[in-house]
Amino acid sequence: MRIFNVVGARPNFMKIAPIHRRMQNTHSALEPILVHTGQHYDERMSKFFFNDLQLPKPDVYLGVGSGSHAEQTAKIMVEFEKICQEQKPDLVLVVGDVNSTMACSIVASKLWIPVAHVEAGLRSFDRQMPEEINRLVTDALADHLFVTEKSGEENLLREGVHPDKIHFTGNVMIDSLIGFMEKARQMDTLSRFGLVEEEFVLVTLHRPSNVDDPQILPRLLNALQTIQERITVVFPIHPRARKNLESFGLMNQVDHLPNLKLVPPLGYLDFINLEMNCRFVITDSGGLQEETTYLGKPCLTVRENTERPITAELGTNEIVGTDTEKLITLTDKILNDQWKKGQIPPLWDGKASERIVQTLENLQE
Ligand code: UD1
Ligand code: UDP
């Protein structure tokens, strides 16, 4: 069975890595082909992850780059259709909820190629999020839906997906985390950035609803200004956020905050090292809500909702919204050691990729 494993953007790499590796190692008849759409293309948003995650060079690189939603989605579809027609895969496997995920699912479905979606069923119920549209379309088309948490299964059943198509297999992002934690621990990240264990907060922001909004981004920066008076802030900045800090004229303010370290996007091992060593995380990332829950690190999520409710119900995450006063109050609560402990969700055990690959192998019988 020839399988196209599709990646496009940063959060796809750590999800596909354990699946691709397992398919390559397995003695079964699975033949994985790694396809990179090129949605993310900067070294720091792409190549770094291939090195850190020990992923082979992509077999196919589509080089689509950036653009509006329609432009980017269309470019991916045109290029992906060509290689599907040339190489005729038996299955297309997509992960997560980025434009590449949806674009490749549409193309495959129309060519009658079965689609497997890893991280299916997550719903924020907020259709202003581009990812929610990508999730809905991909799941409506997918033939095999692999879910990370119970809510995913419930959402899919409610939407009328046949139970036979749904597989609760766990979280592949946690497979990578578990697999690379020891290597990450050995990195000299703290000394390189002049940081002390448990004495900094790790921040990432890249959601358009936060960083594209000329009202919200300055408010969030003001909150970080207050927080850096209490604890060092490390902010590896996504290219979308950097562009907007510059275009909204906020760089001058950033440059004058002595305790805020704005650093370029980091490779996986450096970043996991900071996640393991920080006091807590402030983020709007999907993946970070999950990784912090696994690591037991407090996480303040700067969004009005989450498609990963288990991280707030069982884990260490709290959905704060963009209320900056609340963000500062909750920061104080964490610094006063009053945070919940949290538990690791079911099947976030490092074996999700094993279960997924086994399920796909069983299809051949
Ligand atoms: C994408 C995903 C989002 C995911 C995020 C992870 C969609 C709709 N969004 O958002 O779900 O959480 O990736 O990081 O798929 N850029 C660069 N270099 C790059 C890539 C992007 O400079 O390598 C800049 C470009 O100016 C580009 C902008 O970032 O226009 C946005 O990139 P895009 O891929 O459209 O969306 P992200 O915001 O990265
Ligand atoms: N990450 C990283 N370097 C960074 C920021 C994030 O390696 O500078 C990792 C992080 O550990 C997680 C993934 O990227 O594994 C999350 O991706 P991102 O936040 O870009 O996307 P989202 O999860 O929001 O879709």
mmCIF file of N, CA and C and ligand atoms in Angstrom, residues 9-11 39-42 45 66-67 69 72 97-99 130-131 134 206-207 238-240 243, ligand 1:
data_model
loop_
_atom_site.group_PDB
_atom_site.id
_atom_site.type_symbol
_atom_site.label_atom_id
_atom_site.label_comp_id
_atom_site.label_asym_id
_atom_site.label_seq_id
_atom_site.Cartn_x
_atom_site.Cartn_y
_atom_site.Cartn_z
ATOM 1 N N ALA A 9 2.998 22.592 7.254
ATOM 2 C CA ALA A 9 3.330 23.669 8.181
ATOM 3 C C ALA A 9 3.944 23.102 9.463
ATOM 4 N N ARG A 10 4.558 24.008 10.246
ATOM 5 C CA ARG A 10 5.316 23.594 11.437
ATOM 6 C C ARG A 10 4.642 22.505 12.288
ATOM 7 N N PRO A 11 3.375 22.679 12.677
ATOM 8 C CA PRO A 11 2.823 21.666 13.597
ATOM 9 C C PRO A 11 2.595 20.301 12.949
ATOM 10 N N GLN A 39 4.020 24.842 2.433
ATOM 11 C CA GLN A 39 3.244 25.942 3.047
ATOM 12 C C GLN A 39 4.143 26.770 3.963
ATOM 13 N N HIS A 40 4.924 26.104 4.811
ATOM 14 C CA HIS A 40 5.988 26.769 5.564
ATOM 15 C C HIS A 40 7.307 26.414 4.876
ATOM 16 N N TYR A 41 8.166 27.394 4.735
ATOM 17 C CA TYR A 41 9.355 27.213 3.888
ATOM 18 C C TYR A 41 10.613 27.809 4.510
ATOM 19 N N ASP A 42 10.502 28.766 5.445
ATOM 20 C CA ASP A 42 11.707 29.294 6.091
ATOM 21 C C ASP A 42 12.430 28.135 6.766
ATOM 22 N N MET A 45 11.089 27.363 10.065
ATOM 23 C CA MET A 45 9.709 26.879 10.135
ATOM 24 C C MET A 45 9.596 25.492 9.507
ATOM 25 N N SER A 66 3.469 31.053 0.543
ATOM 26 C CA SER A 66 2.384 31.782 1.220
ATOM 27 C C SER A 66 1.390 32.365 0.211
ATOM 28 N N GLY A 67 0.276 32.846 0.752
ATOM 29 C CA GLY A 67 -0.736 33.509 -0.071
ATOM 30 C C GLY A 67 -2.006 33.657 0.728
ATOM 31 N N HIS A 69 -5.871 32.651 1.736
ATOM 32 C CA HIS A 69 -6.380 31.281 1.920
ATOM 33 C C HIS A 69 -6.694 30.625 0.586
ATOM 34 N N GLN A 72 -3.424 29.991 -1.509
ATOM 35 C CA GLN A 72 -2.585 28.918 -0.976
ATOM 36 C C GLN A 72 -3.260 27.555 -1.159
ATOM 37 N N ASP A 97 -4.738 20.497 11.072
ATOM 38 C CA ASP A 97 -5.835 21.353 10.608
ATOM 39 C C ASP A 97 -5.372 22.554 9.797
ATOM 40 N N VAL A 98 -4.214 22.424 9.117
ATOM 41 C CA VAL A 98 -3.723 23.574 8.351
ATOM 42 C C VAL A 98 -4.282 23.516 6.925
ATOM 43 N N ASN A 99 -4.011 24.555 6.151
ATOM 44 C CA ASN A 99 -4.565 24.586 4.792
ATOM 45 C C ASN A 99 -4.108 23.387 3.967
ATOM 46 N N PRO A 130 -9.711 29.845 10.773
ATOM 47 C CA PRO A 130 -9.528 29.104 9.513
ATOM 48 C C PRO A 130 -9.364 27.608 9.751
ATOM 49 N N GLU A 131 -8.738 27.266 10.870
ATOM 50 C CA GLU A 131 -8.500 25.840 11.142
ATOM 51 C C GLU A 131 -9.803 25.070 11.352
ATOM 52 N N ASN A 134 -10.998 24.049 8.066
ATOM 53 C CA ASN A 134 -10.151 22.948 7.582
ATOM 54 C C ASN A 134 -10.514 21.629 8.261
ATOM 55 N N HIS A 206 0.460 33.353 17.541
ATOM 56 C CA HIS A 206 0.440 33.456 16.072
ATOM 57 C C HIS A 206 -0.957 33.413 15.465
ATOM 58 N N ARG A 207 -2.009 33.225 16.276
ATOM 59 C CA ARG A 207 -3.357 33.155 15.702
ATOM 60 C C ARG A 207 -3.718 34.503 15.095
ATOM 61 N N HIS A 238 6.759 33.875 15.834
ATOM 62 C CA HIS A 238 6.275 33.355 14.546
ATOM 63 C C HIS A 238 6.359 34.477 13.502
ATOM 64 N N PRO A 239 6.685 34.129 12.236
ATOM 65 C CA PRO A 239 6.830 35.196 11.218
ATOM 66 C C PRO A 239 5.579 36.081 11.066
ATOM 67 N N ARG A 240 4.400 35.505 11.235
ATOM 68 C CA ARG A 240 3.176 36.316 11.122
ATOM 69 C C ARG A 240 3.133 37.383 12.222
ATOM 70 N N LYS A 243 5.859 40.133 11.646
ATOM 71 C CA LYS A 243 5.439 41.074 10.591
ATOM 72 C C LYS A 243 4.496 42.130 11.162
HETATM 73 C C1 UD1 B 1 -0.397 28.178 9.775
HETATM 74 C C2 UD1 B 1 -1.710 27.460 9.987
HETATM 75 C C3 UD1 B 1 -2.068 27.445 11.474
HETATM 76 C C4 UD1 B 1 -0.921 26.912 12.307
HETATM 77 C C5 UD1 B 1 0.357 27.667 11.998
HETATM 78 C C6 UD1 B 1 1.484 27.023 12.742
HETATM 79 C C7 UD1 B 1 -3.401 27.643 8.200
HETATM 80 C C8 UD1 B 1 -4.642 28.299 7.783
HETATM 81 N N1 UD1 B 1 -2.803 28.117 9.298
HETATM 82 O O1 UD1 B 1 -0.594 29.548 10.141
HETATM 83 O O2 UD1 B 1 -3.191 26.621 11.678
HETATM 84 O O3 UD1 B 1 -1.243 27.036 13.659
HETATM 85 O O4 UD1 B 1 0.611 27.608 10.585
HETATM 86 O O5 UD1 B 1 2.636 27.746 12.752
HETATM 87 O O6 UD1 B 1 -2.980 26.720 7.578
HETATM 88 N N2 UD1 B 1 5.598 32.993 6.736
HETATM 89 C C9 UD1 B 1 6.955 33.162 6.640
HETATM 90 N N3 UD1 B 1 7.717 32.026 6.526
HETATM 91 C C10 UD1 B 1 7.209 30.783 6.479
HETATM 92 C C11 UD1 B 1 5.823 30.635 6.571
HETATM 93 C C12 UD1 B 1 5.025 31.752 6.706
HETATM 94 O O7 UD1 B 1 7.464 34.276 6.670
HETATM 95 O O8 UD1 B 1 7.963 29.803 6.389
HETATM 96 C C13 UD1 B 1 4.757 34.207 6.903
HETATM 97 C C14 UD1 B 1 4.211 34.725 5.581
HETATM 98 O O9 UD1 B 1 4.196 36.121 5.650
HETATM 99 C C15 UD1 B 1 2.803 34.193 5.568
HETATM 100 C C16 UD1 B 1 2.439 34.188 7.041
HETATM 101 O O10 UD1 B 1 3.647 33.893 7.728
HETATM 102 O O11 UD1 B 1 1.934 34.965 4.810
HETATM 103 C C17 UD1 B 1 1.367 33.194 7.395
HETATM 104 O O12 UD1 B 1 1.690 31.875 6.970
HETATM 105 P P1 UD1 B 1 0.521 30.784 6.702
HETATM 106 O O13 UD1 B 1 1.120 29.463 6.374
HETATM 107 O O14 UD1 B 1 -0.465 31.318 5.722
HETATM 108 O O15 UD1 B 1 -0.239 30.723 8.061
HETATM 109 P P2 UD1 B 1 0.312 30.671 9.548
HETATM 110 O O16 UD1 B 1 -0.101 31.917 10.232
HETATM 111 O O17 UD1 B 1 1.734 30.292 9.545
#
